[in-house]
C-alpha cells in the first residue's frame, strides 16, 4: 500500500493557462475527494466521487473547474483559464466507503 | 450552515507542558468529529475521531471528548513533545457523502 499519490507536487503557471492535476488513490478505495487549501486556512471541500460517479460538487467549484474519475481509479482535476485566486494547495483523499479518509501530499499551484 | 471554529495559533509550549486546543462546531443533527494533524512537509493524517455524543477519541496520548451540550471537541495532551510540533485541524462530517468540513487549523510549536 503506497498511499495516495498526487502529481505534480508543484505547478507554476501563467494566468489564463489550463492546468491538470492527477490523483491516484489507495487501490481498493471506492471514494475519492478533492479539497483546496489556501495559506493559513483549513481544507475546503470541492467534489467527491464514488467509483466513477461524481456525486457532489461544492459551489466553490466554478465552471472553470472539472474533475473526472473515468474508470473509478485515478482522478484528474482540470482548471481552465487559471486566475491568481486559484493559487492554493489542491488535496486529494480516498476512503473505503465512509471510513477514514487518507490524504495525499497535495499539489501546490501558483498562478503568476 | 455547518462550520468549525478553532482557537487561533500559533501556540508555543515547552516540552512536557499540558496542551489544549479548543474546537467548537455548528451543525444540524449529529455530526462525526475529527482531529487531523499535518506534520511539516507531510500530508494530513487522522489523529482521532468520535462519532457520537460523550464519545472520547484518543491516540498517541491525545484525547478529545464529543460534548454535544457545548458543541465542542477540544484536543488535549498531558505532556507534549517536540515531535508534536505540527498544525492541528478540527473537522466534522455530516455523513452526507463523508465530506469533511475543517476549521482553520492551529499551529503548535513545542520547544525543548
mmCIF file of C-alpha atoms in Angstrom:
data_model
loop_
_atom_site.group_PDB
_atom_site.id
_atom_site.type_symbol
_atom_site.label_atom_id
_atom_site.label_comp_id
_atom_site.label_asym_id
_atom_site.label_seq_id
_atom_site.Cartn_x
_atom_site.Cartn_y
_atom_site.Cartn_z
ATOM 1 C CA UNK A 1 0.000 0.000 0.000
ATOM 2 C CA UNK A 2 1.762 3.118 -1.216
ATOM 3 C CA UNK A 3 -0.831 5.613 -0.037
ATOM 4 C CA UNK A 4 -2.472 8.379 -2.023
ATOM 5 C CA UNK A 5 -0.213 9.981 -4.591
ATOM 6 C CA UNK A 6 -0.616 13.270 -6.396
ATOM 7 C CA UNK A 7 1.177 14.682 -9.397
ATOM 8 C CA UNK A 8 2.679 17.076 -9.957
ATOM 9 C CA UNK A 9 3.697 18.194 -6.479
ATOM 10 C CA UNK A 10 4.220 21.745 -7.649
ATOM 11 C CA UNK A 11 2.871 23.645 -10.650
ATOM 12 C CA UNK A 12 3.636 27.200 -11.671
ATOM 13 C CA UNK A 13 1.526 28.572 -14.489
ATOM 14 C CA UNK A 14 0.657 31.873 -16.048
ATOM 15 C CA UNK A 15 -2.760 33.378 -15.698
ATOM 16 C CA UNK A 16 -5.085 32.157 -18.410
ATOM 17 C CA UNK A 17 -3.384 28.810 -18.907
ATOM 18 C CA UNK A 18 -5.055 25.458 -18.258
ATOM 19 C CA UNK A 19 -3.652 23.014 -15.716
ATOM 20 C CA UNK A 20 -4.448 19.402 -14.871
ATOM 21 C CA UNK A 21 -3.642 17.529 -11.687
ATOM 22 C CA UNK A 22 -3.735 13.798 -11.112
ATOM 23 C CA UNK A 23 -4.601 11.807 -8.011
ATOM 24 C CA UNK A 24 -4.005 8.079 -7.558
ATOM 25 C CA UNK A 25 -5.968 6.778 -4.565
ATOM 26 C CA UNK A 26 -5.283 3.719 -2.457
ATOM 27 C CA UNK A 27 -6.157 0.856 -4.761
ATOM 28 C CA UNK A 28 -9.207 -0.633 -3.060
ATOM 29 C CA UNK A 29 -10.768 2.701 -2.088
ATOM 30 C CA UNK A 30 -14.010 3.492 -3.881
ATOM 31 C CA UNK A 31 -14.406 7.097 -2.701
ATOM 32 C CA UNK A 32 -12.182 9.943 -3.829
ATOM 33 C CA UNK A 33 -12.341 13.540 -2.623
ATOM 34 C CA UNK A 34 -10.787 16.803 -3.773
ATOM 35 C CA UNK A 35 -10.156 19.695 -1.383
ATOM 36 C CA UNK A 36 -8.484 23.070 -1.759
ATOM 37 C CA UNK A 37 -6.363 24.668 0.955
ATOM 38 C CA UNK A 38 -5.144 28.249 0.965
ATOM 39 C CA UNK A 39 -2.413 29.563 3.253
ATOM 40 C CA UNK A 40 -3.463 29.694 6.876
ATOM 41 C CA UNK A 41 -6.811 28.030 6.263
ATOM 42 C CA UNK A 42 -8.203 24.567 6.577
ATOM 43 C CA UNK A 43 -9.009 22.462 3.526
ATOM 44 C CA UNK A 44 -12.290 23.237 1.732
ATOM 45 C CA UNK A 45 -14.291 20.515 0.043
ATOM 46 C CA UNK A 46 -14.523 20.711 -3.748
ATOM 47 C CA UNK A 47 -16.025 17.462 -5.009
ATOM 48 C CA UNK A 48 -16.158 13.720 -4.469
ATOM 49 C CA UNK A 49 -16.595 10.512 -6.420
ATOM 50 C CA UNK A 50 -17.958 7.145 -5.528
ATOM 51 C CA UNK A 51 -16.351 4.836 -8.048
ATOM 52 C CA UNK A 52 -16.639 6.755 -11.345
ATOM 53 C CA UNK A 53 -19.729 8.770 -10.389
ATOM 54 C CA UNK A 54 -19.264 12.378 -9.287
ATOM 55 C CA UNK A 55 -21.840 12.666 -6.518
ATOM 56 C CA UNK A 56 -21.369 16.165 -5.143
ATOM 57 C CA UNK A 57 -19.762 19.419 -6.206
ATOM 58 C CA UNK A 58 -19.194 22.424 -3.983
ATOM 59 C CA UNK A 59 -20.336 25.870 -5.020
ATOM 60 C CA UNK A 60 -16.621 26.702 -4.818
ATOM 61 C CA UNK A 61 -16.159 24.645 -7.965
ATOM 62 C CA UNK A 62 -16.783 27.192 -10.702
ATOM 63 C CA UNK A 63 -17.404 26.162 -14.302
ATOM 64 C CA UNK A 64 -13.681 26.574 -14.956
ATOM 65 C CA UNK A 65 -13.057 23.505 -12.795
ATOM 66 C CA UNK A 66 -13.781 19.976 -13.920
ATOM 67 C CA UNK A 67 -12.976 16.663 -12.308
ATOM 68 C CA UNK A 68 -13.155 13.158 -13.673
ATOM 69 C CA UNK A 69 -12.612 9.643 -12.463
ATOM 70 C CA UNK A 70 -13.136 7.704 -15.672
ATOM 71 C CA UNK A 71 -12.559 4.127 -14.527
ATOM 72 C CA UNK A 72 -13.159 4.543 -10.853
ATOM 73 C CA UNK A 73 -9.444 4.537 -10.121
ATOM 74 C CA UNK A 74 -7.311 7.667 -10.625
ATOM 75 C CA UNK A 75 -8.870 11.118 -10.886
ATOM 76 C CA UNK A 76 -7.943 14.333 -12.650
ATOM 77 C CA UNK A 77 -8.805 17.896 -11.714
ATOM 78 C CA UNK A 78 -8.562 20.457 -14.503
ATOM 79 C CA UNK A 79 -8.649 24.204 -14.097
ATOM 80 C CA UNK A 80 -9.232 26.187 -17.260
ATOM 81 C CA UNK A 81 -8.212 29.822 -17.752
ATOM 82 C CA UNK A 82 -6.439 29.948 -14.401
ATOM 83 C CA UNK A 83 -6.718 33.071 -12.237
ATOM 84 C CA UNK A 84 -4.427 34.276 -9.469
ATOM 85 C CA UNK A 85 -7.132 33.392 -6.969
ATOM 86 C CA UNK A 86 -6.735 29.740 -7.948
ATOM 87 C CA UNK A 87 -3.307 29.639 -6.280
ATOM 88 C CA UNK A 88 -3.638 27.087 -3.490
ATOM 89 C CA UNK A 89 -2.755 23.572 -2.397
ATOM 90 C CA UNK A 90 -5.054 21.016 -4.013
ATOM 91 C CA UNK A 91 -5.525 17.930 -1.851
ATOM 92 C CA UNK A 92 -6.861 14.545 -2.784
ATOM 93 C CA UNK A 93 -8.145 11.976 -0.317
ATOM 94 C CA UNK A 94 -9.567 8.489 -0.673
ATOM 95 C CA UNK A 95 -11.581 6.180 1.519
ATOM 96 C CA UNK A 96 -13.299 2.842 1.544
ATOM 97 C CA UNK A 97 -16.969 3.774 1.802
ATOM 98 C CA UNK A 98 -17.420 6.115 4.807
ATOM 99 C CA UNK A 99 -14.220 5.034 6.552
ATOM 100 C CA UNK A 100 -11.196 7.203 7.326
ATOM 101 C CA UNK A 101 -10.063 9.495 4.554
ATOM 102 C CA UNK A 102 -6.380 9.162 3.635
ATOM 103 C CA UNK A 103 -4.850 12.307 2.204
ATOM 104 C CA UNK A 104 -2.198 12.708 -0.431
ATOM 105 C CA UNK A 105 0.669 15.204 -0.153
ATOM 106 C CA UNK A 106 -1.104 17.750 -2.347
ATOM 107 C CA UNK A 107 -0.314 19.732 -5.488
ATOM 108 C CA UNK A 108 0.741 23.314 -4.887
ATOM 109 C CA UNK A 109 -0.468 25.599 -7.676
ATOM 110 C CA UNK A 110 0.998 29.052 -8.189
ATOM 111 C CA UNK A 111 -0.617 31.265 -10.803
ATOM 112 C CA UNK A 112 1.564 34.207 -11.850
ATOM 113 C CA UNK B 1 -24.678 26.012 7.774
ATOM 114 C CA UNK B 2 -22.107 23.605 9.143
ATOM 115 C CA UNK B 3 -18.850 25.086 10.393
ATOM 116 C CA UNK B 4 -15.888 24.537 12.713
ATOM 117 C CA UNK B 5 -14.065 27.174 14.736
ATOM 118 C CA UNK B 6 -10.649 26.579 16.308
ATOM 119 C CA UNK B 7 -8.542 28.683 18.602
ATOM 120 C CA UNK B 8 -6.039 30.761 16.725
ATOM 121 C CA UNK B 9 -2.389 29.917 16.754
ATOM 122 C CA UNK B 10 0.442 29.724 16.856
ATOM 123 C CA UNK B 11 0.576 28.002 20.205
ATOM 124 C CA UNK B 12 4.062 27.748 21.683
ATOM 125 C CA UNK B 13 4.715 25.395 24.595
ATOM 126 C CA UNK B 14 7.684 23.948 26.400
ATOM 127 C CA UNK B 15 8.259 20.212 26.301
ATOM 128 C CA UNK B 16 6.134 18.311 28.858
ATOM 129 C CA UNK B 17 3.591 21.130 29.128
ATOM 130 C CA UNK B 18 -0.161 20.474 29.030
ATOM 131 C CA UNK B 19 -1.882 21.149 25.714
ATOM 132 C CA UNK B 20 -5.427 22.256 24.991
ATOM 133 C CA UNK B 21 -6.597 23.329 21.540
ATOM 134 C CA UNK B 22 -10.197 24.496 21.546
ATOM 135 C CA UNK B 23 -12.653 23.482 18.839
ATOM 136 C CA UNK B 24 -16.350 24.305 18.609
ATOM 137 C CA UNK B 25 -18.746 23.395 15.846
ATOM 138 C CA UNK B 26 -22.075 24.343 14.340
ATOM 139 C CA UNK B 27 -24.028 21.591 12.667
ATOM 140 C CA UNK B 28 -27.514 20.218 12.308
ATOM 141 C CA UNK B 29 -28.103 16.733 13.608
ATOM 142 C CA UNK B 30 -25.298 14.599 14.942
ATOM 143 C CA UNK B 31 -22.011 15.031 13.097
ATOM 144 C CA UNK B 32 -18.920 12.921 13.481
ATOM 145 C CA UNK B 33 -15.936 14.890 14.771
ATOM 146 C CA UNK B 34 -12.261 14.534 13.906
ATOM 147 C CA UNK B 35 -8.824 15.881 14.667
ATOM 148 C CA UNK B 36 -6.321 15.774 11.818
ATOM 149 C CA UNK B 37 -2.621 16.602 12.110
ATOM 150 C CA UNK B 38 -0.241 17.883 9.463
ATOM 151 C CA UNK B 39 3.444 17.481 10.257
ATOM 152 C CA UNK B 40 5.908 19.690 8.365
ATOM 153 C CA UNK B 41 6.238 18.536 4.768
ATOM 154 C CA UNK B 42 3.661 15.765 5.137
ATOM 155 C CA UNK B 43 0.019 15.183 4.243
ATOM 156 C CA UNK B 44 -2.933 15.349 6.610
ATOM 157 C CA UNK B 45 -3.282 12.367 8.932
ATOM 158 C CA UNK B 46 -6.242 11.390 11.065
ATOM 159 C CA UNK B 47 -5.288 11.735 14.729
ATOM 160 C CA UNK B 48 -8.547 10.738 16.420
ATOM 161 C CA UNK B 49 -12.293 10.770 15.970
ATOM 162 C CA UNK B 50 -15.606 10.492 17.817
ATOM 163 C CA UNK B 51 -18.902 9.614 16.217
ATOM 164 C CA UNK B 52 -21.477 10.311 18.929
ATOM 165 C CA UNK B 53 -22.059 12.460 21.983
ATOM 166 C CA UNK B 54 -19.844 11.723 25.015
ATOM 167 C CA UNK B 55 -17.507 9.536 22.953
ATOM 168 C CA UNK B 56 -13.832 10.071 23.681
ATOM 169 C CA UNK B 57 -11.331 9.688 20.873
ATOM 170 C CA UNK B 58 -7.716 9.018 21.774
ATOM 171 C CA UNK B 59 -4.430 8.323 20.022
ATOM 172 C CA UNK B 60 -0.726 8.904 20.727
ATOM 173 C CA UNK B 61 -1.542 10.460 24.118
ATOM 174 C CA UNK B 62 -4.014 12.936 22.612
ATOM 175 C CA UNK B 63 -7.671 12.929 23.684
ATOM 176 C CA UNK B 64 -10.853 14.743 22.734
ATOM 177 C CA UNK B 65 -14.399 14.301 24.049
ATOM 178 C CA UNK B 66 -17.516 14.944 21.950
ATOM 179 C CA UNK B 67 -19.565 17.412 24.017
ATOM 180 C CA UNK B 68 -22.931 17.991 22.417
ATOM 181 C CA UNK B 69 -24.172 20.341 25.142
ATOM 182 C CA UNK B 70 -21.324 22.773 24.459
ATOM 183 C CA UNK B 71 -20.844 21.775 20.772
ATOM 184 C CA UNK B 72 -17.145 21.299 21.464
ATOM 185 C CA UNK B 73 -14.382 18.798 20.735
ATOM 186 C CA UNK B 74 -11.296 20.199 22.456
ATOM 187 C CA UNK B 75 -7.955 18.447 21.884
ATOM 188 C CA UNK B 76 -5.801 17.732 24.949
ATOM 189 C CA UNK B 77 -2.482 16.118 25.735
ATOM 190 C CA UNK B 78 -0.965 15.850 29.176
ATOM 191 C CA UNK B 79 2.698 16.202 28.194
ATOM 192 C CA UNK B 80 3.719 17.432 24.757
ATOM 193 C CA UNK B 81 6.941 16.540 22.995
ATOM 194 C CA UNK B 82 8.980 18.417 20.410
ATOM 195 C CA UNK B 83 7.807 15.834 17.864
ATOM 196 C CA UNK B 84 4.191 17.020 18.369
ATOM 197 C CA UNK B 85 5.010 20.282 16.590
ATOM 198 C CA UNK B 86 2.556 20.414 13.707
ATOM 199 C CA UNK B 87 -0.656 22.038 12.512
ATOM 200 C CA UNK B 88 -3.823 20.545 14.023
ATOM 201 C CA UNK B 89 -7.190 20.691 12.256
ATOM 202 C CA UNK B 90 -10.577 20.037 13.790
ATOM 203 C CA UNK B 91 -13.200 18.762 11.344
ATOM 204 C CA UNK B 92 -16.730 17.479 11.168
ATOM 205 C CA UNK B 93 -18.637 15.235 8.831
ATOM 206 C CA UNK B 94 -22.396 15.168 8.494
ATOM 207 C CA UNK B 95 -22.063 11.743 6.950
ATOM 208 C CA UNK B 96 -23.614 13.036 3.753
ATOM 209 C CA UNK B 97 -21.124 11.601 1.364
ATOM 210 C CA UNK B 98 -18.454 11.787 4.007
ATOM 211 C CA UNK B 99 -17.099 15.204 3.041
ATOM 212 C CA UNK B 100 -15.148 16.895 5.793
ATOM 213 C CA UNK B 101 -15.599 20.483 6.973
ATOM 214 C CA UNK B 102 -12.400 21.787 8.546
ATOM 215 C CA UNK B 103 -11.504 24.537 10.950
ATOM 216 C CA UNK B 104 -8.735 26.939 10.036
ATOM 217 C CA UNK B 105 -6.025 24.965 11.826
ATOM 218 C CA UNK B 106 -3.887 25.670 14.888
ATOM 219 C CA UNK B 107 -0.115 25.612 14.638
ATOM 220 C CA UNK B 108 1.636 24.082 17.635
ATOM 221 C CA UNK B 109 5.314 24.643 18.298
ATOM 222 C CA UNK B 110 6.951 22.726 21.157
ATOM 223 C CA UNK B 111 10.331 23.945 22.379
ATOM 224 C CA UNK B 112 12.848 21.700 24.174
#
